[in-house]
XYZ file of N, CA and C in Angstrom:
378
model
N 100.978 86.326 102.036
C 100.020 86.716 101.149
C 99.941 88.364 100.919
N 100.107 89.132 99.893
C 100.188 90.627 99.820
C 99.000 91.174 99.796
N 98.440 91.822 100.511
C 97.131 92.511 100.434
C 97.341 93.955 100.401
N 96.677 94.792 99.160
C 96.615 96.117 99.344
C 95.192 96.786 99.507
N 94.861 97.555 100.540
C 93.392 97.914 100.800
C 93.396 99.399 100.525
N 92.628 99.848 99.803
C 92.496 101.440 99.506
C 91.127 101.800 100.656
N 91.399 103.001 100.599
C 90.020 103.665 101.350
C 90.064 105.021 101.094
N 88.813 105.454 101.568
C 88.840 107.120 101.231
C 88.085 107.894 100.146
N 87.845 106.973 99.086
C 86.841 107.220 98.186
C 85.556 107.621 98.309
N 85.087 108.339 97.356
C 83.471 108.737 97.691
C 83.142 109.967 96.655
N 81.881 110.482 96.890
C 81.378 111.502 96.100
C 81.770 113.001 96.712
N 82.571 113.841 95.696
C 82.651 115.113 96.200
C 82.200 115.965 94.980
N 82.318 117.356 95.190
C 81.731 118.240 94.088
C 83.066 118.786 93.398
N 82.748 119.260 92.348
C 84.034 119.863 91.677
C 84.640 120.893 92.399
N 86.051 120.661 92.552
C 86.951 121.668 93.184
C 87.073 121.125 94.662
N 86.328 120.166 95.036
C 86.639 119.732 96.279
C 87.900 118.670 96.372
N 88.050 118.142 97.302
C 89.387 117.323 97.818
C 88.915 115.972 98.496
N 89.853 115.229 98.252
C 89.586 113.896 98.838
C 90.969 113.231 98.970
N 91.091 112.506 100.073
C 92.593 111.966 100.586
C 92.415 110.253 100.661
N 92.916 109.470 99.794
C 92.961 108.023 99.419
C 93.987 107.703 100.555
N 93.852 106.478 101.041
C 94.822 105.542 101.564
C 94.908 104.365 101.209
N 96.223 103.793 101.168
C 96.428 102.468 100.884
C 97.201 101.583 101.803
N 96.487 100.616 102.680
C 97.398 100.188 103.653
C 97.440 98.827 102.846
N 98.930 98.182 103.228
C 99.853 97.204 102.790
C 100.211 96.398 103.741
N 100.045 94.952 103.404
C 100.393 93.898 104.381
C 100.923 92.675 103.634
N 101.730 91.802 104.297
C 102.211 90.792 103.645
C 103.628 91.142 102.643
N 104.069 92.135 102.547
C 105.229 92.644 102.104
C 106.229 93.533 102.658
N 107.312 93.819 102.418
C 108.425 94.292 102.983
C 108.020 95.869 102.325
N 107.236 96.336 103.208
C 106.738 97.733 102.651
C 107.845 98.799 102.076
N 108.687 98.877 102.953
C 109.526 99.947 102.783
C 110.448 99.669 101.698
N 110.598 98.592 101.051
C 111.358 98.274 100.035
C 110.578 98.236 98.571
N 109.512 98.800 98.645
C 108.452 98.493 97.325
C 108.457 99.971 96.853
N 108.259 99.999 95.704
C 107.606 101.346 95.170
C 106.188 101.281 94.958
N 105.321 102.165 95.301
C 104.014 102.338 95.258
C 103.405 103.301 94.208
N 102.428 102.708 93.694
C 101.750 103.733 92.617
C 100.362 103.663 92.812
N 99.647 104.989 92.131
C 98.317 104.910 92.071
C 97.908 105.029 90.493
N 96.951 104.376 90.331
C 96.056 104.304 88.801
C 94.714 104.422 89.177
N 94.187 104.665 88.248
C 92.841 105.178 87.763
C 92.439 104.408 86.730
N 91.153 104.229 86.641
C 90.379 103.479 85.481
C 88.761 104.155 85.228
N 88.509 105.010 84.411
C 87.122 105.198 84.153
C 86.499 104.025 83.325
N 85.053 104.509 83.432
C 84.485 103.376 82.575
C 84.656 103.435 81.135
N 84.804 102.474 80.301
C 85.345 102.257 79.063
C 86.763 102.730 78.828
N 87.450 102.879 79.835
C 88.939 103.353 79.525
C 89.910 102.602 80.077
N 91.194 102.704 79.262
C 92.429 102.004 80.058
C 92.540 102.276 81.302
N 93.276 101.545 82.139
C 93.860 102.094 83.316
C 94.911 102.754 82.929
N 94.837 104.086 83.904
C 96.098 105.099 83.629
C 96.748 105.263 84.939
N 98.073 105.643 84.730
C 99.100 106.039 85.727
C 98.487 107.371 86.422
N 98.360 107.385 87.672
C 98.356 108.646 88.347
C 99.632 109.483 89.059
N 100.055 108.469 89.881
C 101.219 108.875 90.795
C 102.009 107.733 91.147
N 103.303 108.043 91.621
C 104.102 106.929 91.906
C 105.203 107.567 93.047
N 105.467 106.720 93.974
C 106.530 106.927 94.888
C 107.526 105.993 94.905
N 108.953 106.183 95.079
C 109.770 105.034 95.023
C 109.704 104.649 96.736
N 110.590 103.379 96.786
C 110.336 102.755 97.925
C 111.258 103.771 99.019
N 112.148 104.287 98.805
C 112.973 105.343 99.689
C 111.754 106.556 100.079
N 111.122 106.892 99.221
C 110.086 108.065 99.134
C 110.900 109.228 98.841
N 112.082 108.983 98.060
C 112.636 110.313 97.957
C 112.254 110.766 96.634
N 111.679 110.094 95.848
C 111.303 110.590 94.522
C 109.906 110.343 94.362
N 109.235 110.953 93.791
C 107.663 110.944 93.502
C 107.317 111.521 91.883
N 106.315 110.604 91.269
C 106.094 111.057 89.940
C 104.677 111.457 89.864
N 104.280 112.024 89.049
C 102.775 112.487 88.950
C 102.352 112.582 87.437
N 101.575 112.200 86.975
C 100.772 112.269 85.574
C 100.627 113.686 85.439
N 100.723 114.066 84.104
C 100.206 115.587 83.841
C 99.102 116.113 84.401
N 97.874 115.046 84.112
C 96.777 115.455 84.735
C 96.736 115.607 86.253
N 97.446 115.311 87.014
C 97.667 115.332 88.543
C 98.602 116.352 88.917
N 99.379 116.984 88.213
C 100.477 117.671 88.753
C 99.748 119.236 89.161
N 100.250 119.615 90.396
C 99.852 120.495 90.981
C 98.470 120.266 91.549
N 97.975 119.378 91.637
C 96.617 119.116 92.202
C 96.835 117.920 93.325
N 97.395 116.792 92.717
C 97.443 115.535 93.559
C 98.764 115.316 94.083
N 99.049 114.806 95.239
C 100.244 114.433 95.834
C 100.190 113.293 96.706
N 101.089 112.417 96.152
C 101.440 110.908 96.593
C 102.599 110.971 97.809
N 102.235 110.422 99.005
C 103.286 110.471 99.918
C 103.073 109.016 100.657
N 104.063 108.569 101.686
C 103.842 107.251 102.132
C 104.541 107.290 103.561
N 104.114 106.610 104.436
C 104.599 106.416 105.832
C 104.834 104.925 105.800
N 106.299 104.788 105.803
C 106.781 103.276 105.742
C 106.643 102.851 107.346
N 106.324 103.543 108.451
C 106.208 103.141 109.503
C 104.735 102.431 109.758
N 103.874 103.087 108.876
C 102.424 102.609 109.085
C 101.902 101.858 107.820
N 103.323 101.331 106.963
C 102.899 100.525 105.798
C 101.625 101.184 105.092
N 101.764 102.276 104.782
C 100.697 102.876 103.914
C 101.129 104.001 103.061
N 100.628 104.110 101.830
C 100.565 105.334 100.784
C 99.408 105.971 100.691
N 99.582 107.182 100.341
C 98.442 108.100 100.422
C 98.449 109.045 99.010
N 97.318 109.317 98.720
C 97.115 110.300 97.589
C 96.086 111.248 97.941
N 96.680 112.547 98.242
C 95.781 113.656 98.619
C 95.380 114.363 96.944
N 94.203 114.470 96.689
C 93.528 114.887 95.728
C 92.810 116.316 95.941
N 93.169 117.463 95.431
C 92.740 118.762 95.438
C 92.211 119.145 94.112
N 91.184 120.163 94.122
C 90.639 120.669 92.749
C 90.383 119.564 92.041
N 89.367 118.699 92.320
C 88.846 117.517 91.512
C 88.026 118.278 90.640
N 88.148 117.490 89.498
C 87.288 117.867 88.419
C 86.472 116.599 88.078
N 85.200 116.731 87.249
C 84.495 115.664 86.866
C 85.310 114.698 86.089
N 86.198 115.003 85.412
C 87.004 113.906 84.378
C 88.237 113.200 85.372
N 87.976 113.478 86.819
C 88.788 112.519 87.763
C 88.167 111.636 88.241
N 86.821 111.501 87.855
C 85.855 110.380 88.343
C 86.466 109.173 87.609
N 86.806 107.986 88.696
C 87.212 106.564 88.173
C 87.313 105.796 89.703
N 87.774 104.554 89.157
C 88.125 103.931 90.307
C 89.692 103.843 90.311
N 89.895 104.301 91.640
C 91.354 104.539 91.880
C 92.057 103.264 92.389
N 93.122 102.709 91.973
C 93.909 101.388 92.425
C 95.242 101.809 93.035
N 95.557 100.997 93.882
C 96.891 100.997 94.604
C 97.785 100.279 93.984
N 98.895 100.017 93.911
C 99.823 98.993 93.468
C 101.111 98.930 93.866
N 101.743 97.939 93.756
C 103.087 97.722 94.513
C 104.194 96.662 93.470
N 105.371 97.282 93.425
C 106.240 96.583 92.877
C 107.577 96.609 93.556
N 108.211 95.630 93.568
C 109.483 95.680 94.240
C 109.958 94.153 94.547
N 110.813 93.789 95.269
C 111.561 94.913 96.136
C 112.579 95.538 95.457
N 112.840 96.772 95.682
C 113.831 98.090 95.368
C 113.963 97.694 93.853
N 112.532 98.038 93.204
C 112.654 98.104 91.897
C 113.195 99.438 91.235
N 113.905 99.215 89.834
C 114.424 100.250 89.686
C 113.999 100.435 88.099
N 113.248 100.220 87.687
C 112.558 100.480 86.365
C 111.482 101.562 86.540
N 110.886 101.665 85.201
C 109.794 102.824 84.901
C 108.540 102.610 86.185
N 108.016 103.432 86.881
C 106.810 103.115 87.361
C 105.691 103.685 87.034
N 105.670 104.011 85.559
C 104.573 104.668 85.060
C 103.478 103.547 84.597
N 103.889 102.219 84.283
C 103.177 101.277 83.551
C 102.471 100.556 84.298
N 101.221 100.016 83.972
C 100.595 99.052 84.555
C 101.510 97.614 84.870
N 102.022 97.337 83.784
C 102.862 96.204 83.872
C 104.000 96.161 84.597
N 104.263 97.250 85.150
C 105.513 97.394 85.929
C 105.192 96.864 87.438
N 103.764 96.672 87.598
C 103.528 96.323 89.205
C 103.068 94.936 89.147
N 103.547 94.375 90.541
C 102.953 92.875 90.725
C 101.877 92.862 91.613
N 101.368 93.925 92.503
C 100.170 93.497 93.299
C 99.384 94.782 93.088
N 97.797 94.435 93.124
C 97.120 95.609 93.189
C 95.997 95.419 93.982
N 95.312 96.529 94.717
C 94.507 96.591 95.525
C 92.986 96.375 94.637
N 91.964 96.329 95.506
C 90.717 95.938 94.565
C 90.034 97.193 94.144
N 90.651 98.436 94.624
C 89.992 99.824 94.005
C 89.094 100.480 94.967
N 89.117 101.867 94.616
C 87.980 102.445 95.449
C 87.489 103.638 94.618
N 86.375 103.870 94.412
C 85.430 104.643 93.479
C 85.533 106.310 94.076
N 86.003 106.948 92.878
C 86.030 108.570 93.096
C 84.843 109.044 92.185
N 84.054 110.023 92.596
C 83.134 110.081 91.891
C 83.257 111.883 91.807
N 83.353 112.693 90.981
C 83.276 114.055 91.154
C 82.183 114.531 90.517
N 81.189 115.190 91.003
C 79.964 116.024 90.367
C 80.196 117.337 89.972
N 79.478 117.465 88.871
C 79.760 118.838 88.191
C 78.640 119.916 88.818
């Protein structure tokens, strides 16, 4: 059974930083593309960042470019999202997702992913 467990969310002031982690189990982690999505109240779930199974390619939403960085450690079965210069509009539940093995399609869409974590709340105060 695949499990994705996010951690690291919390309350931070505008301009602050948070680091999210997602620990994966029950899958061959090093062959799965991993993504981060977020969902604010009343809004659709939206793409934040993704990293291919090899780690060679990363993708970030325009809203995240220059502020957020996705990375992975295949030895620890963990994907990370470092978030800097946080803004109130970054407030949302952040979800980790996995697709694979050796997924070659677009990693920007919710429907591209087979497995999801339970989410972790990020709140940025103004």
